[in-house]
Short mmCIF file of C-alpha atoms in Angstrom, two decimals:
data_model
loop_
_atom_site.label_atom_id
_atom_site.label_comp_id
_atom_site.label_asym_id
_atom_site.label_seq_id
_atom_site.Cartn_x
_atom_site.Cartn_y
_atom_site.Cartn_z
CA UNK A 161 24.27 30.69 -13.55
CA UNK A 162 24.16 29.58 -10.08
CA UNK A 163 20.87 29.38 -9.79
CA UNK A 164 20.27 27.25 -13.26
CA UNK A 165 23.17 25.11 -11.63
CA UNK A 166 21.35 24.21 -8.78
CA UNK A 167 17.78 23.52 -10.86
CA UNK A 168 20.08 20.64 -12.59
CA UNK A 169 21.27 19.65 -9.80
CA UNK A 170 18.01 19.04 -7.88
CA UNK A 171 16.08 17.73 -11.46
CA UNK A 172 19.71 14.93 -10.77
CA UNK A 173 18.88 14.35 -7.37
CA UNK A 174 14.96 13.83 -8.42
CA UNK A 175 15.66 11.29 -11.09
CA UNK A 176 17.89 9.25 -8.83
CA UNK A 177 15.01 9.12 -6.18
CA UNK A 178 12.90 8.24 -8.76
CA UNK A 179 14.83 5.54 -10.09
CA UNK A 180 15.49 4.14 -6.48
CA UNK A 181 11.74 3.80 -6.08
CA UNK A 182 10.98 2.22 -9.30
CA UNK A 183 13.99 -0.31 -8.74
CA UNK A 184 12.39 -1.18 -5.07
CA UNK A 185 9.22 -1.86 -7.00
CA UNK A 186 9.97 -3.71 -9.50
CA UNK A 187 12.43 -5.64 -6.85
CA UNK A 188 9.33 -6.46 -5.03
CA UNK A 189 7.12 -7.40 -7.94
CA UNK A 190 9.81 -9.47 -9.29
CA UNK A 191 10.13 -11.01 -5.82
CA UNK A 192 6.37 -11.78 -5.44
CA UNK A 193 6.86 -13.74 -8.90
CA UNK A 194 9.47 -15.89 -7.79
CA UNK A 195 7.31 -16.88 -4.67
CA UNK A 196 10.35 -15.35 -2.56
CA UNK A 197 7.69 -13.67 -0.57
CA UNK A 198 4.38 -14.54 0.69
CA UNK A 199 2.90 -11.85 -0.69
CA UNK A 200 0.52 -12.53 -3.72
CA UNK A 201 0.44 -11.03 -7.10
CA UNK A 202 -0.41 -6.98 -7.18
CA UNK A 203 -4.08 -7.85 -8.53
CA UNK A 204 -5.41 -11.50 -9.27
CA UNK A 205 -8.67 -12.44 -10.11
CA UNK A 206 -9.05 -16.15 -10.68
CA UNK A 207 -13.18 -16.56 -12.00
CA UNK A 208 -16.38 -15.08 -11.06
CA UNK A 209 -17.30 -17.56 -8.81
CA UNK A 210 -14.17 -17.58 -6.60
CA UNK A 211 -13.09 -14.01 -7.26
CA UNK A 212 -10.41 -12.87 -4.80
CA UNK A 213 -8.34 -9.03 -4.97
CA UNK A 214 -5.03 -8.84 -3.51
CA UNK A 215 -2.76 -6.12 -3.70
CA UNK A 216 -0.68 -3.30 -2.45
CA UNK A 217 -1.28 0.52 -2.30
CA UNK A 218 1.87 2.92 -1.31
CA UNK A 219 2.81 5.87 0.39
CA UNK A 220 5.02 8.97 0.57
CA UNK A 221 7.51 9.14 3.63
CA UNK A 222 5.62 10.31 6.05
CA UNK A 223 2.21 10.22 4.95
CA UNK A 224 -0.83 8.85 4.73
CA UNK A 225 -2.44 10.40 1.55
CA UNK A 226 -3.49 7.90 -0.73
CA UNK A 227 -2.10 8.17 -4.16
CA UNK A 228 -4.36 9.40 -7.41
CA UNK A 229 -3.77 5.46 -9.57
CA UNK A 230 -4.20 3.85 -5.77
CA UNK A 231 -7.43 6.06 -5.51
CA UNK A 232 -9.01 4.40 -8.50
CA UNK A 233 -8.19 1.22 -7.44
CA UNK A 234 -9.55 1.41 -4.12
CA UNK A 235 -13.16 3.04 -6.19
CA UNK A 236 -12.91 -0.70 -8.07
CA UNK A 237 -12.65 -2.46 -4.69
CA UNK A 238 -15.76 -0.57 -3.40
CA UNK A 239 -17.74 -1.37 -6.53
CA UNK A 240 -17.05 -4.94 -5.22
CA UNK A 241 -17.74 -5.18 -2.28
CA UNK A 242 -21.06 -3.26 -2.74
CA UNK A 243 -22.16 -5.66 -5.11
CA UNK A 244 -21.06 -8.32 -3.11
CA UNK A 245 -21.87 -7.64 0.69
CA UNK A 246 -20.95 -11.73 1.75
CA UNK A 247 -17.18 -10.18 1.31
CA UNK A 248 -15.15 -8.24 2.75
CA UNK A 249 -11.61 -6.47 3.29
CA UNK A 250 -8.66 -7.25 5.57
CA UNK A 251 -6.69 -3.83 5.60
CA UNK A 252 -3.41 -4.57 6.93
CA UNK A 253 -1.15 -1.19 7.49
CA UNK A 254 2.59 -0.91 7.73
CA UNK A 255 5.22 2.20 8.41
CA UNK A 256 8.81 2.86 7.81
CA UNK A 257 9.53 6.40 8.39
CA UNK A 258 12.10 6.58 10.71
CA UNK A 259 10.02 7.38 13.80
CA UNK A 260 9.87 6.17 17.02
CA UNK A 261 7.81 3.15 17.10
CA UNK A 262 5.01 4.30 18.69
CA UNK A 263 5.18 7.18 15.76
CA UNK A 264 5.11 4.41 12.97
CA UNK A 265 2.17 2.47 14.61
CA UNK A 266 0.33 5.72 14.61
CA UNK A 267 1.54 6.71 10.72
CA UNK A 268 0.37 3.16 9.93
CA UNK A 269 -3.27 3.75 12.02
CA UNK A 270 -3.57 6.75 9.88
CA UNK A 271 -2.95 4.76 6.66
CA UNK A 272 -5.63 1.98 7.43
CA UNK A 273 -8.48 4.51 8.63
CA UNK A 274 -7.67 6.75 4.81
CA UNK A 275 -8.71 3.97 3.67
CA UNK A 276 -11.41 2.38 5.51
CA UNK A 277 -12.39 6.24 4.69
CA UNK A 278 -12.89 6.18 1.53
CA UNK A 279 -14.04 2.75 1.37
CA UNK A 280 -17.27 3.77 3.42
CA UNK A 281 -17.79 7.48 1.77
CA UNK A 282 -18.13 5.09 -1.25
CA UNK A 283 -20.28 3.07 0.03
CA UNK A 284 -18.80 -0.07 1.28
CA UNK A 285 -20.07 -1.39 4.98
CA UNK A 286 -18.62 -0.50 7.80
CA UNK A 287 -18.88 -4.47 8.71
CA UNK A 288 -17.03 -5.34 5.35
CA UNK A 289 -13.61 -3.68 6.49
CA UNK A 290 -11.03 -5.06 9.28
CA UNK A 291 -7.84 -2.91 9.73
CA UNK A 292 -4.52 -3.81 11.24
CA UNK A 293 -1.97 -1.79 11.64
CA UNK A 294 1.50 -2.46 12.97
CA UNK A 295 3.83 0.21 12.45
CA UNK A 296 7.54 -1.18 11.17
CA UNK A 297 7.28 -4.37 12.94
CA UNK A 298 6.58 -6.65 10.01
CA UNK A 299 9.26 -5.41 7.59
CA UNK A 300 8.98 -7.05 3.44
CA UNK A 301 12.59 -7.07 3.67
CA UNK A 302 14.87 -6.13 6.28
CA UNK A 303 17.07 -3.70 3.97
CA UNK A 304 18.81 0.07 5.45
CA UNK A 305 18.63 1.44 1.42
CA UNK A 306 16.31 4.42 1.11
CA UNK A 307 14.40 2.31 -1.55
CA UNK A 308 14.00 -1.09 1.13
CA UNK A 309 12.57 1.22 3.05
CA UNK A 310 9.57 2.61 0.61
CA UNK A 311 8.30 -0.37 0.09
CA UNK A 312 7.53 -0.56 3.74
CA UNK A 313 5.39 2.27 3.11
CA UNK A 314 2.74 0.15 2.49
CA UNK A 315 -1.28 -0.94 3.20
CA UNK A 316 -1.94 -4.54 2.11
CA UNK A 317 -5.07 -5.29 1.54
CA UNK A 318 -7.51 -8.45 0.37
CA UNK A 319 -11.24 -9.61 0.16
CA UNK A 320 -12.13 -12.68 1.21
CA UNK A 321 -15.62 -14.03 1.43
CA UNK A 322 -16.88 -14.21 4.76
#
């Protein structure tokens, strides 16, 4: 009995951390939309001609594994860019993990080369792809809730044409 009392009690504590992270993104999105941040939409593409990709991949506490939906997003960016080599990516890297703050510049570092990574294993130039990285010093919002905090968990990234 104890033990099935505990399972509930971590499948509670679960859906409340769940919830908390769903509220801090739609908070965000929601924010984006009411130009509240500078921050553009998730993905845009405008035409063919001036096609631009802006968005926002993010990450456990603590980590810099890139997610399985973020994965196949960042394959879609490499088609791009392979097919359109005048263009490249501005990978901009942020942490929030309670660290030190030399820690969260090197969590952030670690976030920006994953995915330069996988950019170039699929193909994209090495000359396409500028990181940045710079730890929690450029918070989205300056909140002390454990769901303010996972959105600055975060790699921002955008093509322009060069």
């Amino acid at each position: 009995m104890i033990s099935f009392q505990s399972n509930v009690q971590k499948l509670k504590s679960s859906v409340i951390i769940i919830a908390c992270i769903c509220f801090s993104f739609a908070t965000a999105f929601f924010s984006q939309l009411n130009g509240q941040e500078n921050l553009q939409n998730i993905t845009q593409k405008t035409n063919p001609q001036e096609f631009q990709l802006e968005g926002i991949l993010y990450f456990s506490k603590k980590s810099y594994k890139i997610s399985n939906p973020d994965l196949k997003r960042l394959q879609t960016i490499a088609e791009h860019l392979i097919a359109n080599p005048q263009e490249s990516i501005y990978i901009r890297a942020h942490a929030w993990d309670g660290g030190s703050q030399k820690d969260e510049i090197l969590l952030s570092e670690k976030r920006s080369l994953e995915v330069e990574r996988f950019l170039t294993l699929h193909g994209v130039k090495e000359n396409q792809i500028h990181r940045l990285f710079y730890g929690n010093s450029r918070p989205m919002d300056h909140g002390i809730t454990a769901s303010d905090q996972s959105i600055q968990r975060r790699v921002e990234f955008q093509i322009v044409k060069e």
